Tab-separated table of C-alpha atoms in Angstrom:
chain	number	residue	atom	x	y	z
A	1	UNK	CA	-37.932	5.360	42.730
A	2	UNK	CA	-34.285	5.487	42.786
A	3	UNK	CA	-32.655	4.264	46.076
A	4	UNK	CA	-29.471	6.219	47.134
A	5	UNK	CA	-26.877	4.436	49.159
A	6	UNK	CA	-26.380	6.219	52.498
A	7	UNK	CA	-22.878	7.842	52.901
A	8	UNK	CA	-20.944	6.001	55.591
A	9	UNK	CA	-17.876	8.056	55.285
A	10	UNK	CA	-17.624	11.822	54.815
A	11	UNK	CA	-13.846	12.389	54.242
A	12	UNK	CA	-12.328	15.879	54.565
A	13	UNK	CA	-8.878	16.226	52.977
A	14	UNK	CA	-6.984	19.331	54.005
A	15	UNK	CA	-4.250	20.441	51.631
A	16	UNK	CA	-6.525	19.111	49.012
A	17	UNK	CA	-4.990	21.150	46.159
A	18	UNK	CA	-1.434	20.030	46.807
A	19	UNK	CA	0.515	17.252	45.292
A	20	UNK	CA	-0.709	14.451	47.429
A	21	UNK	CA	-4.219	15.871	47.754
A	22	UNK	CA	-4.716	16.152	43.939
A	23	UNK	CA	-3.336	12.732	43.506
A	24	UNK	CA	-5.953	11.297	46.051
A	25	UNK	CA	-8.613	13.357	44.146
A	26	UNK	CA	-7.657	11.786	40.875
A	27	UNK	CA	-7.422	8.175	42.180
A	28	UNK	CA	-10.810	8.600	43.776
A	29	UNK	CA	-12.308	10.094	40.583
A	30	UNK	CA	-10.706	7.393	38.300
A	31	UNK	CA	-12.834	4.647	40.140
A	32	UNK	CA	-11.207	3.968	43.319
A	33	UNK	CA	-13.723	5.791	45.479
A	34	UNK	CA	-16.606	3.850	47.113
A	35	UNK	CA	-20.330	4.571	46.697
A	36	UNK	CA	-20.570	5.036	50.506
A	37	UNK	CA	-17.881	7.630	50.662
A	38	UNK	CA	-18.176	11.335	50.139
A	39	UNK	CA	-14.914	13.153	49.466
A	40	UNK	CA	-14.391	16.863	50.291
A	41	UNK	CA	-11.052	18.507	49.104
A	42	UNK	CA	-10.326	21.908	50.800
A	43	UNK	CA	-7.450	24.252	50.624
A	44	UNK	CA	-6.302	27.608	52.294
A	45	UNK	CA	-8.992	29.251	50.246
A	46	UNK	CA	-11.576	27.536	52.153
A	47	UNK	CA	-10.173	28.144	55.654
A	48	UNK	CA	-7.076	29.499	57.447
A	49	UNK	CA	-6.023	26.388	59.439
A	50	UNK	CA	-3.820	28.555	61.544
A	51	UNK	CA	-7.011	30.069	63.080
A	52	UNK	CA	-8.779	27.952	65.586
A	53	UNK	CA	-12.171	29.702	64.725
A	54	UNK	CA	-11.943	29.181	61.066
A	55	UNK	CA	-10.830	25.457	61.421
A	56	UNK	CA	-13.785	24.774	63.764
A	57	UNK	CA	-16.153	26.425	61.317
A	58	UNK	CA	-14.771	24.380	58.579
A	59	UNK	CA	-15.393	21.139	60.435
A	60	UNK	CA	-18.839	22.228	61.534
A	61	UNK	CA	-19.688	23.096	57.916
A	62	UNK	CA	-18.629	19.726	56.476
A	63	UNK	CA	-19.147	17.414	59.536
A	64	UNK	CA	-16.548	14.882	58.457
A	65	UNK	CA	-16.367	11.407	59.869
A	66	UNK	CA	-12.810	10.941	58.546
A	67	UNK	CA	-9.975	13.291	57.911
A	68	UNK	CA	-6.826	13.000	55.816
A	69	UNK	CA	-4.695	15.933	57.100
A	70	UNK	CA	-2.116	17.092	54.409
A	71	UNK	CA	-2.173	20.762	55.027
A	72	UNK	CA	1.122	22.312	56.183
A	73	UNK	CA	3.605	24.976	55.439
A	74	UNK	CA	6.149	23.107	53.417
A	75	UNK	CA	9.442	23.751	51.591
A	76	UNK	CA	12.903	22.411	50.743
A	77	UNK	CA	16.118	22.582	52.573
A	78	UNK	CA	16.850	26.257	52.012
A	79	UNK	CA	13.402	27.391	52.721
A	80	UNK	CA	13.380	25.467	56.000
A	81	UNK	CA	16.769	27.049	57.006
A	82	UNK	CA	15.544	30.596	56.200
A	83	UNK	CA	12.149	30.406	57.739
A	84	UNK	CA	12.434	27.823	60.413
A	85	UNK	CA	10.593	29.869	63.057
A	86	UNK	CA	7.678	30.392	60.493
A	87	UNK	CA	7.559	26.650	59.785
A	88	UNK	CA	7.419	25.867	63.454
A	89	UNK	CA	4.804	28.257	64.557
A	90	UNK	CA	2.444	27.786	61.527
A	91	UNK	CA	2.560	24.009	61.586
A	92	UNK	CA	2.014	23.880	65.387
A	93	UNK	CA	-1.038	25.889	64.912
A	94	UNK	CA	-2.329	23.996	61.854
A	95	UNK	CA	-1.892	20.641	63.537
A	96	UNK	CA	-3.340	21.547	66.978
A	97	UNK	CA	-6.396	23.210	65.249
A	98	UNK	CA	-7.143	20.291	62.986
A	99	UNK	CA	-6.578	17.575	65.497
A	100	UNK	CA	-8.673	19.472	68.208
A	101	UNK	CA	-11.551	20.232	65.864
A	102	UNK	CA	-11.603	16.690	64.791
A	103	UNK	CA	-11.811	15.458	68.374
A	104	UNK	CA	-14.553	18.029	69.285
A	105	UNK	CA	-16.722	17.188	66.313
A	106	UNK	CA	-16.459	13.392	66.718
A	107	UNK	CA	-14.305	12.511	63.773
A	108	UNK	CA	-13.715	8.752	63.919
A	109	UNK	CA	-10.189	8.650	62.265
A	110	UNK	CA	-7.572	11.037	61.227
A	111	UNK	CA	-4.741	10.161	58.957
A	112	UNK	CA	-1.837	12.566	59.249
A	113	UNK	CA	1.383	12.567	57.379
A	114	UNK	CA	5.046	13.521	58.103
A	115	UNK	CA	8.272	13.451	56.052
A	116	UNK	CA	11.647	11.727	56.585
A	117	UNK	CA	12.829	14.974	58.057
A	118	UNK	CA	11.488	13.649	61.334
A	119	UNK	CA	14.432	11.264	61.619
A	120	UNK	CA	17.816	12.229	63.167
A	121	UNK	CA	20.665	12.919	60.537
A	122	UNK	CA	23.015	10.589	62.395
A	123	UNK	CA	21.349	7.138	62.574
A	124	UNK	CA	21.653	3.666	61.179
A	125	UNK	CA	19.940	2.443	57.939
A	126	UNK	CA	17.376	1.536	57.074
A	127	UNK	CA	15.227	3.801	59.062
A	128	UNK	CA	12.092	2.105	60.499
A	129	UNK	CA	9.008	3.184	62.469
A	130	UNK	CA	10.680	2.573	65.813
A	131	UNK	CA	13.533	5.017	65.484
A	132	UNK	CA	13.860	8.401	67.028
A	133	UNK	CA	11.965	11.333	65.781
A	134	UNK	CA	12.858	15.041	65.603
A	135	UNK	CA	11.441	18.038	67.388
A	136	UNK	CA	8.518	19.826	65.743
A	137	UNK	CA	8.246	17.545	62.843
A	138	UNK	CA	7.028	14.811	65.208
A	139	UNK	CA	4.321	16.951	66.797
A	140	UNK	CA	1.425	15.533	64.703
A	141	UNK	CA	2.350	12.109	65.948
A	142	UNK	CA	2.416	13.086	69.540
A	143	UNK	CA	-0.736	15.236	69.300
A	144	UNK	CA	-2.695	12.181	67.914
A	145	UNK	CA	-1.925	9.794	70.926
A	146	UNK	CA	-3.922	11.751	73.494
A	147	UNK	CA	-6.974	11.811	71.054
A	148	UNK	CA	-8.046	8.163	71.613
A	149	UNK	CA	-10.503	8.180	68.715
A	150	UNK	CA	-7.800	9.460	66.276
A	151	UNK	CA	-5.345	7.517	64.410
A	152	UNK	CA	-2.143	8.569	62.442
A	153	UNK	CA	0.202	7.440	59.833
A	154	UNK	CA	3.296	8.898	58.198
A	155	UNK	CA	4.046	9.610	54.575
A	156	UNK	CA	7.487	8.987	53.336
A	157	UNK	CA	8.097	11.977	50.970
A	158	UNK	CA	11.225	13.108	49.467
A	159	UNK	CA	11.424	16.940	49.324
A	160	UNK	CA	14.808	16.990	47.552
A	161	UNK	CA	13.588	16.399	43.978
A	162	UNK	CA	16.272	17.784	41.660
A	163	UNK	CA	15.932	21.640	41.990
A	164	UNK	CA	15.828	22.748	38.459
A	165	UNK	CA	16.551	26.144	36.910
A	166	UNK	CA	13.631	28.452	37.058
A	167	UNK	CA	13.621	28.841	33.302
A	168	UNK	CA	12.004	25.936	31.340
A	169	UNK	CA	14.981	24.545	29.405
A	170	UNK	CA	13.309	23.483	26.455
A	171	UNK	CA	11.772	26.865	25.838
A	172	UNK	CA	14.827	29.006	26.117
A	173	UNK	CA	17.677	26.588	25.355
A	174	UNK	CA	19.451	27.282	28.602
A	175	UNK	CA	21.285	24.569	30.457
A	176	UNK	CA	19.496	22.438	33.051
A	177	UNK	CA	20.938	23.230	36.465
A	178	UNK	CA	20.535	20.813	39.448
A	179	UNK	CA	21.475	22.262	42.891
A	180	UNK	CA	24.255	20.095	44.686
A	181	UNK	CA	26.574	17.472	43.479
A	182	UNK	CA	23.774	14.907	42.488
A	183	UNK	CA	25.361	12.349	44.789
A	184	UNK	CA	22.622	12.093	47.618
A	185	UNK	CA	20.303	9.169	47.366
A	186	UNK	CA	16.567	9.088	47.879
A	187	UNK	CA	13.600	6.880	47.533
A	188	UNK	CA	10.941	8.403	45.326
A	189	UNK	CA	7.310	7.376	45.357
A	190	UNK	CA	4.890	8.258	42.694
A	191	UNK	CA	2.048	10.457	43.888
A	192	UNK	CA	-0.696	8.270	42.593
A	193	UNK	CA	0.876	5.263	44.315
A	194	UNK	CA	1.019	7.276	47.578
A	195	UNK	CA	-2.653	8.317	46.968
A	196	UNK	CA	-3.773	4.505	46.658
A	197	UNK	CA	-1.810	3.827	49.979
A	198	UNK	CA	-3.438	6.697	51.641
A	199	UNK	CA	-6.865	5.031	50.728
A	200	UNK	CA	-5.786	1.809	52.120
A	201	UNK	CA	-4.654	3.498	55.406
A	202	UNK	CA	-7.952	5.304	55.626
A	203	UNK	CA	-9.968	2.173	55.274
A	204	UNK	CA	-7.927	-0.745	56.545
A	205	UNK	CA	-4.939	0.509	58.814
A	206	UNK	CA	-6.231	0.741	62.382
A	207	UNK	CA	-2.954	0.868	64.325
A	208	UNK	CA	-2.284	4.128	66.183
A	209	UNK	CA	1.408	3.663	65.501
A	210	UNK	CA	3.023	5.028	62.319
A	211	UNK	CA	3.652	3.199	59.196
A	212	UNK	CA	6.269	4.150	56.440
A	213	UNK	CA	4.718	4.377	52.990
A	214	UNK	CA	7.626	4.031	50.638
A	215	UNK	CA	9.170	2.057	47.935
A	216	UNK	CA	11.796	-0.478	48.986
A	217	UNK	CA	15.442	0.159	49.832
A	218	UNK	CA	16.361	-1.445	46.503
A	219	UNK	CA	14.619	1.389	44.487
A	220	UNK	CA	16.841	4.148	46.011
A	221	UNK	CA	18.338	6.360	43.341
A	222	UNK	CA	20.844	9.213	43.337
A	223	UNK	CA	19.838	12.845	42.510
A	224	UNK	CA	21.888	12.588	39.364
A	225	UNK	CA	20.077	9.482	38.265
A	226	UNK	CA	16.737	11.268	38.811
A	227	UNK	CA	17.930	14.285	36.906
A	228	UNK	CA	19.147	12.065	34.086
A	229	UNK	CA	15.739	10.270	34.006
A	230	UNK	CA	14.068	13.763	33.598
A	231	UNK	CA	16.488	14.716	30.818
A	232	UNK	CA	15.598	11.506	28.914
A	233	UNK	CA	11.816	11.793	29.593
A	234	UNK	CA	11.776	15.452	28.307
A	235	UNK	CA	14.031	14.620	25.408
A	236	UNK	CA	16.196	17.487	26.613
A	237	UNK	CA	19.411	17.876	24.432
A	238	UNK	CA	21.044	20.760	26.381
A	239	UNK	CA	23.784	20.776	29.010
A	240	UNK	CA	22.949	19.111	32.380
A	241	UNK	CA	24.809	21.061	35.142
A	242	UNK	CA	25.345	20.480	38.880
A	243	UNK	CA	25.761	23.554	40.965
A	244	UNK	CA	28.079	22.376	43.669
A	245	UNK	CA	28.095	25.749	45.411
A	246	UNK	CA	24.623	24.651	46.801
A	247	UNK	CA	24.308	22.327	49.679
A	248	UNK	CA	23.361	18.745	49.141
A	249	UNK	CA	21.421	18.274	52.306
A	250	UNK	CA	21.508	14.828	54.005
A	251	UNK	CA	23.338	12.230	51.886
A	252	UNK	CA	20.690	9.458	52.467
A	253	UNK	CA	17.500	8.702	54.322
A	254	UNK	CA	17.053	5.079	53.415
A	255	UNK	CA	13.841	3.792	54.870
A	256	UNK	CA	12.433	0.271	55.308
A	257	UNK	CA	8.916	-0.582	53.957
A	258	UNK	CA	8.982	-3.989	55.751
A	259	UNK	CA	5.998	-3.085	57.962
A	260	UNK	CA	4.013	-1.976	54.954
A	261	UNK	CA	4.942	-5.094	52.973
A	262	UNK	CA	3.733	-7.240	55.778
A	263	UNK	CA	0.256	-5.624	55.267
A	264	UNK	CA	0.520	-5.330	51.404
A	265	UNK	CA	2.969	-7.893	50.095
A	266	UNK	CA	1.586	-7.720	46.555
A	267	UNK	CA	1.244	-3.910	46.189
A	268	UNK	CA	2.798	-2.879	42.931
A	269	UNK	CA	4.697	0.397	42.876
A	270	UNK	CA	5.024	2.230	39.549
A	271	UNK	CA	8.634	1.806	38.251
A	272	UNK	CA	10.667	4.920	38.767
A	273	UNK	CA	11.416	5.828	35.178
A	274	UNK	CA	7.806	5.119	34.090
A	275	UNK	CA	6.600	7.506	36.882
A	276	UNK	CA	9.073	10.164	35.760
A	277	UNK	CA	8.017	9.696	32.116
A	278	UNK	CA	4.352	10.141	33.070
A	279	UNK	CA	5.154	13.161	35.275
A	280	UNK	CA	7.102	14.898	32.558
A	281	UNK	CA	4.314	14.259	30.006
A	282	UNK	CA	1.859	15.921	32.440
A	283	UNK	CA	4.390	18.880	32.936
A	284	UNK	CA	4.808	19.349	29.228
A	285	UNK	CA	0.914	19.377	28.647
A	286	UNK	CA	0.192	21.700	31.658
A	287	UNK	CA	3.358	23.918	31.821
A	288	UNK	CA	1.672	27.031	30.444
A	289	UNK	CA	-1.071	27.032	33.002
A	290	UNK	CA	0.788	25.494	35.932
A	291	UNK	CA	1.576	27.409	39.185
A	292	UNK	CA	5.184	28.514	38.980
């Protein structure tokens, strides 16, 4: 008679079809999941998390012991400017519903993520976990503190990846256009590296205070360098243009990963150009069927 190991953790991942959610799913499927873990990836098709009723029903259906909360209304600089009220209201509802449902159903731990947009634009660098946070972006952090059984972390994620022309340059021969001057600098983290760090946070990080998940300060690159790495990886031979009529956004958001390194001194981040090469290879293979 076959003996089945009992499931100790039932992990619900909201936003499970997004960039980070799919990366976590891949890392788990590729062998980094554990026999005592059951992973459940959900998206907006499974429940409208702005609805308290639907959120509660989702939690009662799956009965998670742990939650990685990635669901949110997201977008770049211009979308944030244009729809700032929508961002505010939708994300307040989503975060409140998820955290309250987790509390009511006895979830043991919630890992929630924020972006570097939480930091003031006028500050000293590098940014660390002790520095001031901004308005609505920090609500998930503040909401977690009253829920004594819940824990939170923060994801360092750059949302200013070079904004490419809508057309696929290699298909129609057009120039590759990047919005802005290309001068701003960012720290890019490979989604699969971030996924592995999320697993570590879920299993091992038990502080209620945030932790920045990021490559080091020395790995910061300019948007121009990032665009050039894409051009090289895609073997693109057309013209690379920078549309300086578009805003650059914040010049830099240099963050310190010193706290992370104290916990994981030997963690190996994928080198930037290797990550770009792998990403572009995936893009080329899946472009025809990818969401656009």
